[in-house]
Short mmCIF file of C-alpha atoms in Angstrom, two decimals:
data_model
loop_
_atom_site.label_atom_id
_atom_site.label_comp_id
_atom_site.label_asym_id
_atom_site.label_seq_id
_atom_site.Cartn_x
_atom_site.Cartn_y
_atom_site.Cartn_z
CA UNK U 143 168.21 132.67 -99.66
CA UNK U 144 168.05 136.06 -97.61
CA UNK U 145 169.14 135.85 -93.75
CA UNK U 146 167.55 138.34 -91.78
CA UNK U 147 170.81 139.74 -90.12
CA UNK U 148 170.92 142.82 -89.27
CA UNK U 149 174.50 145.06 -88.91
CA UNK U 150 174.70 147.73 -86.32
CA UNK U 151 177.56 149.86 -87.21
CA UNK U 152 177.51 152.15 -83.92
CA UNK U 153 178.34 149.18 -81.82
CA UNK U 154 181.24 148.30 -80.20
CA UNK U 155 181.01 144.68 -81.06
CA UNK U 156 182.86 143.57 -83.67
CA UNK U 157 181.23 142.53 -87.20
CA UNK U 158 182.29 139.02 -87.47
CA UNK U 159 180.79 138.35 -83.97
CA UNK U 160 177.61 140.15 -84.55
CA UNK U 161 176.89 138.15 -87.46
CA UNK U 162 178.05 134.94 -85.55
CA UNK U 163 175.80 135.78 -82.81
CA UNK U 164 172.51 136.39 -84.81
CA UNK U 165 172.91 133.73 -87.16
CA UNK U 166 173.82 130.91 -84.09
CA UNK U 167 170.51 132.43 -82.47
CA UNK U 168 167.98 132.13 -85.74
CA UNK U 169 169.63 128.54 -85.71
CA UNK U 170 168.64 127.59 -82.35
CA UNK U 171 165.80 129.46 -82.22
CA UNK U 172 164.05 127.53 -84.88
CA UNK U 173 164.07 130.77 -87.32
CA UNK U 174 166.34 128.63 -89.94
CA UNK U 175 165.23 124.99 -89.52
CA UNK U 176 167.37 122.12 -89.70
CA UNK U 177 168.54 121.14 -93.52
CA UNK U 178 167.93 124.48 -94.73
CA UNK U 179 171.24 125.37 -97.31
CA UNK U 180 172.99 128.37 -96.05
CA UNK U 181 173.90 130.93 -98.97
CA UNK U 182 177.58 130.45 -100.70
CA UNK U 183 180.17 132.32 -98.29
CA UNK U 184 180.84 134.79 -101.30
CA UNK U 185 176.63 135.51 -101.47
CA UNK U 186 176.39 135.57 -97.99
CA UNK U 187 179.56 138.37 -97.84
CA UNK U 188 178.30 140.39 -100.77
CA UNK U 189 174.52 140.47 -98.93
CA UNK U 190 176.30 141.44 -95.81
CA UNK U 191 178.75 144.11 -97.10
CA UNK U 192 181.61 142.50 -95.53
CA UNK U 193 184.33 140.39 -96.34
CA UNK U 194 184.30 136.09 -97.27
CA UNK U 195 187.22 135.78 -94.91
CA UNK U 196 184.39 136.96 -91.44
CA UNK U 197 181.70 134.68 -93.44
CA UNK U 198 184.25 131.86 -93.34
CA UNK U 199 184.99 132.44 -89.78
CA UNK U 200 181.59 132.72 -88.77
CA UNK U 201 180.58 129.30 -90.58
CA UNK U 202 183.76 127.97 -89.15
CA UNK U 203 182.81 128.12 -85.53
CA UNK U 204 179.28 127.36 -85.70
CA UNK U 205 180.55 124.00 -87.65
CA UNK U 206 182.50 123.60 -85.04
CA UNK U 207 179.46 124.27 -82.38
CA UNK U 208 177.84 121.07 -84.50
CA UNK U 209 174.99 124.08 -85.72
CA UNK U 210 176.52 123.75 -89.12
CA UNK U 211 177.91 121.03 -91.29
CA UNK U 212 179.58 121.58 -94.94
CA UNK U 213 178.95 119.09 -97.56
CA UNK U 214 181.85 119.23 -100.05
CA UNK U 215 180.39 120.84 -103.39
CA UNK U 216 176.80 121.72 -102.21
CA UNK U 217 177.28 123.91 -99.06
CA UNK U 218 176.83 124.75 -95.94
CA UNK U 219 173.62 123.21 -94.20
CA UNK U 220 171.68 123.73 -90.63
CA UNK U 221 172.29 120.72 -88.30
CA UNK U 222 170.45 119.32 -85.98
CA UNK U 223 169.91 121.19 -82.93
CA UNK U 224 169.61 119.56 -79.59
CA UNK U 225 166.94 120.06 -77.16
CA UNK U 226 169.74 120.97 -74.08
CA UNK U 227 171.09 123.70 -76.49
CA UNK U 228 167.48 125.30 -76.83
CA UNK U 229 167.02 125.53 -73.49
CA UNK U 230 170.03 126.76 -72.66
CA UNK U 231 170.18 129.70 -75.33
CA UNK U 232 166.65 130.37 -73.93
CA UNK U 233 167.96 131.03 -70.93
CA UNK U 234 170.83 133.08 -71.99
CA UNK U 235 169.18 135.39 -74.41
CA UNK U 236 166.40 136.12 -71.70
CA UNK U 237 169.31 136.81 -69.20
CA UNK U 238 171.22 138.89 -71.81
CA UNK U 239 168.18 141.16 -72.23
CA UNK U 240 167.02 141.76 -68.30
CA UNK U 241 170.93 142.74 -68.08
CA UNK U 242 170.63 145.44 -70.92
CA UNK U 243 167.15 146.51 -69.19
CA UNK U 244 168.95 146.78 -65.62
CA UNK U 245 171.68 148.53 -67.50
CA UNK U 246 169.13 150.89 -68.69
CA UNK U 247 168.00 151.54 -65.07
CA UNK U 248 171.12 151.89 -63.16
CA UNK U 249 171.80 154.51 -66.08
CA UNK U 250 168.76 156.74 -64.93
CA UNK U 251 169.75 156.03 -61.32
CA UNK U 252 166.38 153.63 -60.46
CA UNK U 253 166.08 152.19 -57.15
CA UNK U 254 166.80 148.27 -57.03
CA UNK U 255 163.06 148.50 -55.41
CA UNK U 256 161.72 150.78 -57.99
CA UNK U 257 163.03 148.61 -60.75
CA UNK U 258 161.76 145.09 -59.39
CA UNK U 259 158.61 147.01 -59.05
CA UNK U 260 158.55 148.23 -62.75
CA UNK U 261 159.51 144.56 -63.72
CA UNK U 262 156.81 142.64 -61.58
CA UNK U 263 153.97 145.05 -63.30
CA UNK U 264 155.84 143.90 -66.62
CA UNK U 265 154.83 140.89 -66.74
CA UNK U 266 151.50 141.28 -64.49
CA UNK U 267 150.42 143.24 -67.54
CA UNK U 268 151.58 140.90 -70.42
CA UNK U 269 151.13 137.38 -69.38
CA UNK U 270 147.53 138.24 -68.26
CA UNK U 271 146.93 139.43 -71.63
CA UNK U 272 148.26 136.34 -72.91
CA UNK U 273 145.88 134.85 -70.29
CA UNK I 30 199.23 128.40 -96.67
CA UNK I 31 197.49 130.67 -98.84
CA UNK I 32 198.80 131.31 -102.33
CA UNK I 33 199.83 134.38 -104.07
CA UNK I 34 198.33 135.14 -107.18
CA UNK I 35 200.60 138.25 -107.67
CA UNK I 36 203.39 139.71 -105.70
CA UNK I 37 205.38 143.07 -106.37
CA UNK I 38 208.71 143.23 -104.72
CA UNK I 39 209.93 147.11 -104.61
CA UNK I 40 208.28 147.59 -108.24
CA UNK I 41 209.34 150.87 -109.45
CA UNK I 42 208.49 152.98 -112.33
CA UNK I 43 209.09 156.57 -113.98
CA UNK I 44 205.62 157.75 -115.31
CA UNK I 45 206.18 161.16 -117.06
CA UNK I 46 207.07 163.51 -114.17
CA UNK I 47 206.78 161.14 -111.02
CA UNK I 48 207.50 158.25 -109.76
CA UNK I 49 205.50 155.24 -108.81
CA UNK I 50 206.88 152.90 -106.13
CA UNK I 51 208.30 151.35 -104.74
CA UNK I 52 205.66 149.06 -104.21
CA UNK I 53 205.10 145.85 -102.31
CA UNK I 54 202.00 144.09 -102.33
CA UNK I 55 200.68 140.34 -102.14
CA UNK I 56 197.30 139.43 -103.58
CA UNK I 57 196.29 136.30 -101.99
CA UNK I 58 194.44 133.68 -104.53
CA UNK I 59 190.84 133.27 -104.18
CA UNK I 60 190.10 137.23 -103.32
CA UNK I 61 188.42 140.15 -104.30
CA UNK I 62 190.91 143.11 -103.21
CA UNK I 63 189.90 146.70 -104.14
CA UNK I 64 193.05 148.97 -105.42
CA UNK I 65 191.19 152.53 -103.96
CA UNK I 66 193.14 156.07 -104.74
CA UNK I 67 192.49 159.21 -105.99
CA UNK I 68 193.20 160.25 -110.17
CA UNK I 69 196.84 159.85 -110.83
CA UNK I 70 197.64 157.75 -107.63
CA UNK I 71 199.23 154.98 -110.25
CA UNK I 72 196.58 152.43 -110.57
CA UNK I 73 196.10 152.06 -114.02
CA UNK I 74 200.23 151.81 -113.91
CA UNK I 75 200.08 148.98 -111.57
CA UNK I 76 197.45 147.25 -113.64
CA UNK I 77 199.07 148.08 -116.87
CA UNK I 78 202.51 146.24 -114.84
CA UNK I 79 200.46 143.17 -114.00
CA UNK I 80 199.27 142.98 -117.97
CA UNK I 81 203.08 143.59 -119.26
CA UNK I 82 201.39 146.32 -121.17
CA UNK I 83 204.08 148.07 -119.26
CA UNK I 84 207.33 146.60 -117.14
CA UNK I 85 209.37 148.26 -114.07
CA UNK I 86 212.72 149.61 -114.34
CA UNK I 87 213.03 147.90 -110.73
CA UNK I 88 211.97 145.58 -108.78
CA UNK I 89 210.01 141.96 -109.27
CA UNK I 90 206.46 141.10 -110.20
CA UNK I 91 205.45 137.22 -109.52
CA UNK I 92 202.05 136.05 -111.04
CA UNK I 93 200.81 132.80 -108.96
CA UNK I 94 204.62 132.69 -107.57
CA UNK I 95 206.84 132.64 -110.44
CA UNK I 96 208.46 135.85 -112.02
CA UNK I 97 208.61 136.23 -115.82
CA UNK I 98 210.99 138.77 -116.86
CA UNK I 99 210.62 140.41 -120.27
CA UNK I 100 207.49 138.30 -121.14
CA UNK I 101 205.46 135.54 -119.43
CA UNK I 102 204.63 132.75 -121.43
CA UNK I 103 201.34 132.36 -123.90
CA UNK I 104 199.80 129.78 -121.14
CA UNK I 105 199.93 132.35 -118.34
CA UNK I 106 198.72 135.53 -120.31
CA UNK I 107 195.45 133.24 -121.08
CA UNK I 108 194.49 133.04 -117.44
CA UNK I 109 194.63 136.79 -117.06
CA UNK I 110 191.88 139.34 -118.29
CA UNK I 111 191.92 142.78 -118.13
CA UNK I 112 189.30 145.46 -118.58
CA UNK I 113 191.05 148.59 -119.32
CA UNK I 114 190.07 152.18 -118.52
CA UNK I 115 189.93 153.25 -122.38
CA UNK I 116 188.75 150.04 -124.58
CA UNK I 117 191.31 149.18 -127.23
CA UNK I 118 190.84 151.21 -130.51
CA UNK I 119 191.34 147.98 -132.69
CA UNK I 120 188.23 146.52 -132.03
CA UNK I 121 186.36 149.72 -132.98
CA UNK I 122 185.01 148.31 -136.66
CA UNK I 123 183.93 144.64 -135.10
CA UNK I 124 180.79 144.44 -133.44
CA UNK I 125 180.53 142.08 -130.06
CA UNK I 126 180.10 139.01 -132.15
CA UNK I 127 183.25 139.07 -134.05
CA UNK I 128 185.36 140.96 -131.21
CA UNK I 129 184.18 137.83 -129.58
CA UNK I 130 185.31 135.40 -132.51
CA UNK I 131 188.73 136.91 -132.27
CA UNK I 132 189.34 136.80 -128.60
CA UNK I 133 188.29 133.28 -128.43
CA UNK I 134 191.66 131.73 -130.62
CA UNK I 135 193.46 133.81 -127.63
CA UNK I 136 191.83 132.30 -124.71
CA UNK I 137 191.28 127.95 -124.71
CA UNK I 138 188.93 128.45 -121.81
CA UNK I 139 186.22 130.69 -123.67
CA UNK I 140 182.84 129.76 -122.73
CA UNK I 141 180.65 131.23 -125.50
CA UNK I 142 177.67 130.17 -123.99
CA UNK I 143 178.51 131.98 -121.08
CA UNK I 144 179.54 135.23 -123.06
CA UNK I 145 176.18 135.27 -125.25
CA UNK I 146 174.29 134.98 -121.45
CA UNK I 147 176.24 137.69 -119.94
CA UNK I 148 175.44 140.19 -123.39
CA UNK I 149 171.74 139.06 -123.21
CA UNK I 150 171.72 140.14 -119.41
CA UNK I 151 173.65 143.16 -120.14
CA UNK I 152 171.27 144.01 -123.22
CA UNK I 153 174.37 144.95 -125.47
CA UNK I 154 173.13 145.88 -128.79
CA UNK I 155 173.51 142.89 -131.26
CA UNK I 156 175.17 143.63 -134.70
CA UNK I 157 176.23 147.43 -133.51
CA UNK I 158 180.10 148.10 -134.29
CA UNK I 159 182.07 148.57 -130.95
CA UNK I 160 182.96 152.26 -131.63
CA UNK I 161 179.66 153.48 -132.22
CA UNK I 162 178.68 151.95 -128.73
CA UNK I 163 177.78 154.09 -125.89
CA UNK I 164 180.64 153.98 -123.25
CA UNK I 165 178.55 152.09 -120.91
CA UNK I 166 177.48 149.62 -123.67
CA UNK I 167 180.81 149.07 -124.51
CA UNK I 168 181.65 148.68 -120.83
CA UNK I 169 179.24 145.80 -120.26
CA UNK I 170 180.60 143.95 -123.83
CA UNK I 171 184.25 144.86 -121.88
CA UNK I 172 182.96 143.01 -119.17
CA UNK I 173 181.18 139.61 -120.64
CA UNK I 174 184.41 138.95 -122.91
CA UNK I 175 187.02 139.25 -120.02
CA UNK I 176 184.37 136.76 -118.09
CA UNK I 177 183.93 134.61 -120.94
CA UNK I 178 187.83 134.14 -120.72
CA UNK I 179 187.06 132.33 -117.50
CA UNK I 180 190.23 134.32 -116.24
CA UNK I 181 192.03 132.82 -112.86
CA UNK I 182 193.27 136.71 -112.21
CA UNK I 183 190.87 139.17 -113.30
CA UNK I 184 191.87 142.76 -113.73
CA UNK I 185 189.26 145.73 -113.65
CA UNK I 186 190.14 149.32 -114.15
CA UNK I 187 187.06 151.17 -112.88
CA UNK I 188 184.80 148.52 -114.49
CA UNK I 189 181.28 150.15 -113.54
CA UNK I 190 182.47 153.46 -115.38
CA UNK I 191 179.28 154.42 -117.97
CA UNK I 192 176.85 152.10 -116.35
CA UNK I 193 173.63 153.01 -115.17
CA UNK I 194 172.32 151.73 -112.13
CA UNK I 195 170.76 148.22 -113.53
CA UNK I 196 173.89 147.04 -115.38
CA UNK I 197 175.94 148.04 -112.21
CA UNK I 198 173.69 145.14 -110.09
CA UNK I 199 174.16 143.11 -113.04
CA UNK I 200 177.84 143.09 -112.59
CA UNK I 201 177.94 142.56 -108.87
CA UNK I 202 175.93 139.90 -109.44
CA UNK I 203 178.24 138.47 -112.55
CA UNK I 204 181.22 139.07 -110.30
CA UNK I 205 179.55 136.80 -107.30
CA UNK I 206 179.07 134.35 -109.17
CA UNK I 207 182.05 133.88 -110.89
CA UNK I 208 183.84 134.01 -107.72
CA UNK I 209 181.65 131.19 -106.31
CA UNK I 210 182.48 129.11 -109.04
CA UNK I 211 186.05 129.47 -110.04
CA UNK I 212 187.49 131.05 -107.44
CA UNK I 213 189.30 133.32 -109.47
CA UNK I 214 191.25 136.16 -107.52
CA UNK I 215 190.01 139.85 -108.74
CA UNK I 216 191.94 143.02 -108.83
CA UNK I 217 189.55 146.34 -108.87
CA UNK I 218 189.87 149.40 -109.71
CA UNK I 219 187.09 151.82 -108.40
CA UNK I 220 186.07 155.27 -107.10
CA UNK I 221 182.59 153.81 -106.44
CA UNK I 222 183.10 153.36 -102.22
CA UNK I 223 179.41 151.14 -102.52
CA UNK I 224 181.33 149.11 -105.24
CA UNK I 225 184.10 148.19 -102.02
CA UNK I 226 181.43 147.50 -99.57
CA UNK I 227 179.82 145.11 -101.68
CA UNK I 228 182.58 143.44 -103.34
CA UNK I 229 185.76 143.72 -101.57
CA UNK I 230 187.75 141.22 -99.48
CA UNK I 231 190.74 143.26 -99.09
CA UNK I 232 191.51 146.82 -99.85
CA UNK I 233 194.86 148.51 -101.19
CA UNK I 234 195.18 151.96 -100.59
CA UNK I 235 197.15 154.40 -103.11
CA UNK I 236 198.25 157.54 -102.85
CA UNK I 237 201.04 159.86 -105.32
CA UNK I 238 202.34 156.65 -106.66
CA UNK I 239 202.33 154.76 -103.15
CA UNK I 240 201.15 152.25 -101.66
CA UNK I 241 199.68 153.41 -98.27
CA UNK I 242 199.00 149.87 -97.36
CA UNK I 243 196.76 146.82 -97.52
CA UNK I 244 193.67 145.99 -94.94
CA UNK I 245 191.08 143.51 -94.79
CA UNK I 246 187.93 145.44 -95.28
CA UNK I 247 186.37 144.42 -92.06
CA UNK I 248 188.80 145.30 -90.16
CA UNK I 249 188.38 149.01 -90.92
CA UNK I 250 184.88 148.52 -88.99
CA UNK I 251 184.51 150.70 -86.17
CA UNK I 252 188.26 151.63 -86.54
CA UNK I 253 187.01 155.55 -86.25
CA UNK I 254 184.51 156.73 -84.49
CA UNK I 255 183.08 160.54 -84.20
CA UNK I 256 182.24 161.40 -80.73
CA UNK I 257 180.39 164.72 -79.36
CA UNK I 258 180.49 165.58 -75.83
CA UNK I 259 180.00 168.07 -73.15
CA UNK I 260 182.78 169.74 -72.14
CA UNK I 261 182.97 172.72 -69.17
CA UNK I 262 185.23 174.88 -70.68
CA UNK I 263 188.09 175.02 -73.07
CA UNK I 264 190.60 173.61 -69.94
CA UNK I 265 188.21 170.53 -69.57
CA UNK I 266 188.56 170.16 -73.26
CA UNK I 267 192.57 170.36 -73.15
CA UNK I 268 193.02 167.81 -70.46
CA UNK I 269 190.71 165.64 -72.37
CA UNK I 270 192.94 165.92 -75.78
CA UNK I 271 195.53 165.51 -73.97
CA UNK I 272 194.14 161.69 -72.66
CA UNK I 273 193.15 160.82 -76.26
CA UNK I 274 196.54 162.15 -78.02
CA UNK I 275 195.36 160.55 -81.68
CA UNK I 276 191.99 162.11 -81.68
CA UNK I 277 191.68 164.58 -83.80
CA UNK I 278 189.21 167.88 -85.25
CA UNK I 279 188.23 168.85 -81.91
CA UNK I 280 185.56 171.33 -82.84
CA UNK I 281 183.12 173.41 -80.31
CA UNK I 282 179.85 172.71 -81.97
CA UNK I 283 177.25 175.96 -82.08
CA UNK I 284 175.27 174.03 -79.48
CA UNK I 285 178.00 174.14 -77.16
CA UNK I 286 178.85 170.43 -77.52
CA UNK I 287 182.09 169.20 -78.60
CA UNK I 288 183.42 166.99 -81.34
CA UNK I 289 185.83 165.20 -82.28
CA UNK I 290 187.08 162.12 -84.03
CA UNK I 291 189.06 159.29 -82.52
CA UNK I 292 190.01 155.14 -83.09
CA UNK I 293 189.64 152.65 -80.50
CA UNK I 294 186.10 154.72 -78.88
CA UNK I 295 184.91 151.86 -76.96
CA UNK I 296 188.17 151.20 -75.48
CA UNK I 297 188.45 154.48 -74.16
CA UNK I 298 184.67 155.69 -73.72
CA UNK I 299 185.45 154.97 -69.85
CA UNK I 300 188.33 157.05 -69.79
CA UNK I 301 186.36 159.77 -71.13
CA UNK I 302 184.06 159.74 -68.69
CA UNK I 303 186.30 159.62 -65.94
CA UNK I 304 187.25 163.20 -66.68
CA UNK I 305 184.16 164.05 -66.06
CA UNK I 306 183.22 164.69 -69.34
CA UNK I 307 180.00 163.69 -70.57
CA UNK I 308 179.50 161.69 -74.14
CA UNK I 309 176.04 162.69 -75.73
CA UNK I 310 176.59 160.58 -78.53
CA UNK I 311 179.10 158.73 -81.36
CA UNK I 312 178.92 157.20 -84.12
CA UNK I 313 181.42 155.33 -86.14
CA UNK I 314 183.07 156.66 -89.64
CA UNK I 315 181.87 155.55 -93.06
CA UNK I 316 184.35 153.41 -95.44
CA UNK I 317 185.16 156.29 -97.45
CA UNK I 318 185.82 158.69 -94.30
CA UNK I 319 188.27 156.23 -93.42
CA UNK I 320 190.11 155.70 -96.37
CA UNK I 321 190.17 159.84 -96.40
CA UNK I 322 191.44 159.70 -92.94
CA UNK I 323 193.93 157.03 -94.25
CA UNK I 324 195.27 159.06 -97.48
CA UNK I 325 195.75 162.18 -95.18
CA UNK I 326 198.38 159.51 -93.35
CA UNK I 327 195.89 158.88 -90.46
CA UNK I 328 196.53 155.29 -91.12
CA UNK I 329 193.84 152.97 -89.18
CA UNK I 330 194.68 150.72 -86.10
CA UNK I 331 193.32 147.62 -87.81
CA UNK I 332 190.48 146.18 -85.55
CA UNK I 333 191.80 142.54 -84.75
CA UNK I 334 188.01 140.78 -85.14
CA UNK I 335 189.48 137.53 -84.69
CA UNK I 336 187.96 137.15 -81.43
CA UNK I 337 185.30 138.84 -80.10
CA UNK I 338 186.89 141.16 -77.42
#
């Protein structure tokens, strides 16, 4: 099975939590659905390019999240996500992105006004389309 | 605690004009760890050590934590396979099938089911005597019969030599899957920097008969990155060396930007800036430009990835 994780090699975050932090999000996100069977650590590392010691890690801590559970001699399997998690890594991944956008702004020195302006006509524009 | 399938403590040895050591080095059990160096570094030595094709006039080798002396017992040597960097002459007249039929009284855990899959994927010519093989056909019979051993250390001097670009995925794939089910640890030599990206665990680094050191591949991510900036003048581009004293190749480009290369980027990106001096752009150093970097005795500041920060 191929995992749609993507590496960026120009950032400053580290590999093993770039993976961690993709993978947790397809999980909660309902992109991998519960019982699916992750791919063998060594797969998973060779599809990567990195090493089975940051796969191991990475299925590690999202075991230890509850995302995750092993079963001796068949793998590594999606658990059952809770409702309070989704909403909650909703939240955060929306609140991650409007930082990066303000981040964006400050960087072109735009107005607090100017920016809440730009952001209002955002959505104005997109959730009428979805009307 | 993890075990050691092999350990070399201050291994030494005369090869014709140089020396080679002394080396220390601990491959952990369970791995795939790339031996990376240029011709002549002492690879093939080390491997040769590791076979007792050849022994050290000093030091200790350990396979799985015991040390054998003058010559490790039958049991041990059947656990071990080795693909060389020439194939062995004596095998020239036998084609795959009977190579086959005489390796298998040498190793109890031969899986000829497994070895007859492996030459049907590999499409090595049936009935065709070894030596009149291409190299690369001879490579992937190399190949199946050290896998059909069912090895727990396999040793691979520049395996994917002579393939073409089909057998090579064939092999990573073989390799994989091995791994995944035996666990094996794997020893590789290899020029072929895609070969370490896609297969490697740990890499050793060799250099004039050294050892330059050991690193686990991902920690090497992001360890250098190349940065180009605008700089005033040439004093705005010596105070700035001087705040980043291990960067290095400082270089006005034609277009009136700077370059230069330099570890730990992110950490000091603020510094940078600081001074004044504005970064256009960066990006961070292949694997091979940092194992370049490394054999020129820039060695890396390993990225600790243990946590993210």
């Amino acid at each position: 099975m191929w995992i749609p994780i993507q590496i960026n090699e120009n950032s400053a975050e580290p590999l093993y939590h770039q993976i961690e932090t993709q993978l947790r999000s397809l999980i909660i996100s309902g992109g991998i659905t519960e019982g699916t069977l992750l791919p063998s650590i060594r797969e998973f590392a060779g599809d990567l390019k990195c090493s089975v010691i940051t796969v191991r890690r990475v299925y590690q801590d999202l075991e230890n999240e509850g995302l995750l559970r092993t079963r001796q001699g068949t793998g590594t399997f999606v658990s059952h996500v809770g409702e309070g998690a989704m909403e909650e890594y909703k939240l955060e991944a929306v609140i991650k992105a409007l930082e990066s956008a303000v981040d964006v702004g400050l960087s072109v020195q735009c107005s607090a006004e100017e920016l809440t302006r730009i952001f209002t006509d955002i959505v104005k524009s997109k959730y009428n389309k979805q009307g | 605690m993890v075990q050691q399938a092999i350990e070399l403590r201050n291994v030494s040895k005369k090869r014709r004009n140089r020396m080679i050591g002394p080396l220390n080095l601990n491959l952990p059990q369970g791995y795939i760890t790339a031996l990376v160096g240029q011709n002549g570094s002492g690879k093939s030595t080390l491997l040769h050590m590791l076979m007792q094709l050849s022994f050290p006039e000093v030091g200790e080798i350990r396979w799985f934590e015991e040390a054998h002396g003058k010559e490790m017992p039958l049991s041990l040597r059947q656990t071990i396979a080795h693909v060389p960097e020439n194939s062995q002459s004596e095998e020239n007249l036998w084609t795959a099938e009977e190579a086959a039929e005489f390796r298998r009284q040498w190793y109890p855990a031969w899986d000829q089911k497994y070895f007859e899959e492996l030459l049907g994927k590999f499409e090595v010519p049936q009935g065709a005597r070894l030596g009149k093989m291409s190299k690369g056909e001879r490579r992937k019979f190399e190949i199946a019969a050290a896998l059909a051993a069912r090895p727990k250390l396999l040793l691979l001097d520049e395996p994917s030599s002579g393939l073409d670009p089909f057998a090579w995925k064939i092999l990573i794939e073989a390799l994989r899957k091995y791994m995944d089910e035996t666990n094996a640890t794997v020893l590789i030599c290899t020029h072929i920097i895609e070969e370490v990206r896609r297969l490697a665990d740990y890499i050793v680094l060799m250099h004039h008969g050294q050892l330059l050191g050991m690193a686990e591949k991902d920690s090497l991510f992001g360890s250098w990155n190349e940065v180009w900036v605008n700089a005033a003048d040439e004093e705005e581009l010596q105070e700035l060396a001087a705040e980043l004293p291990d960067a290095l190749n400082f270089t006005w480009e034609p277009s009136g930007m700077v370059s230069f290369i330099t570890q730990k980027f992110h950490q000091n990106e603020k510094r940078i800036q600081q001074l004044g001096v504005k970064v256009i752009k960066s990006r961070a150093l292949e694997l091979d430009e940092i194992l370049s970097l490394w054999t020129q005795g820039h060695h890396p500041i390993l990225i600790d990835q243990k946590r993210g920060d």
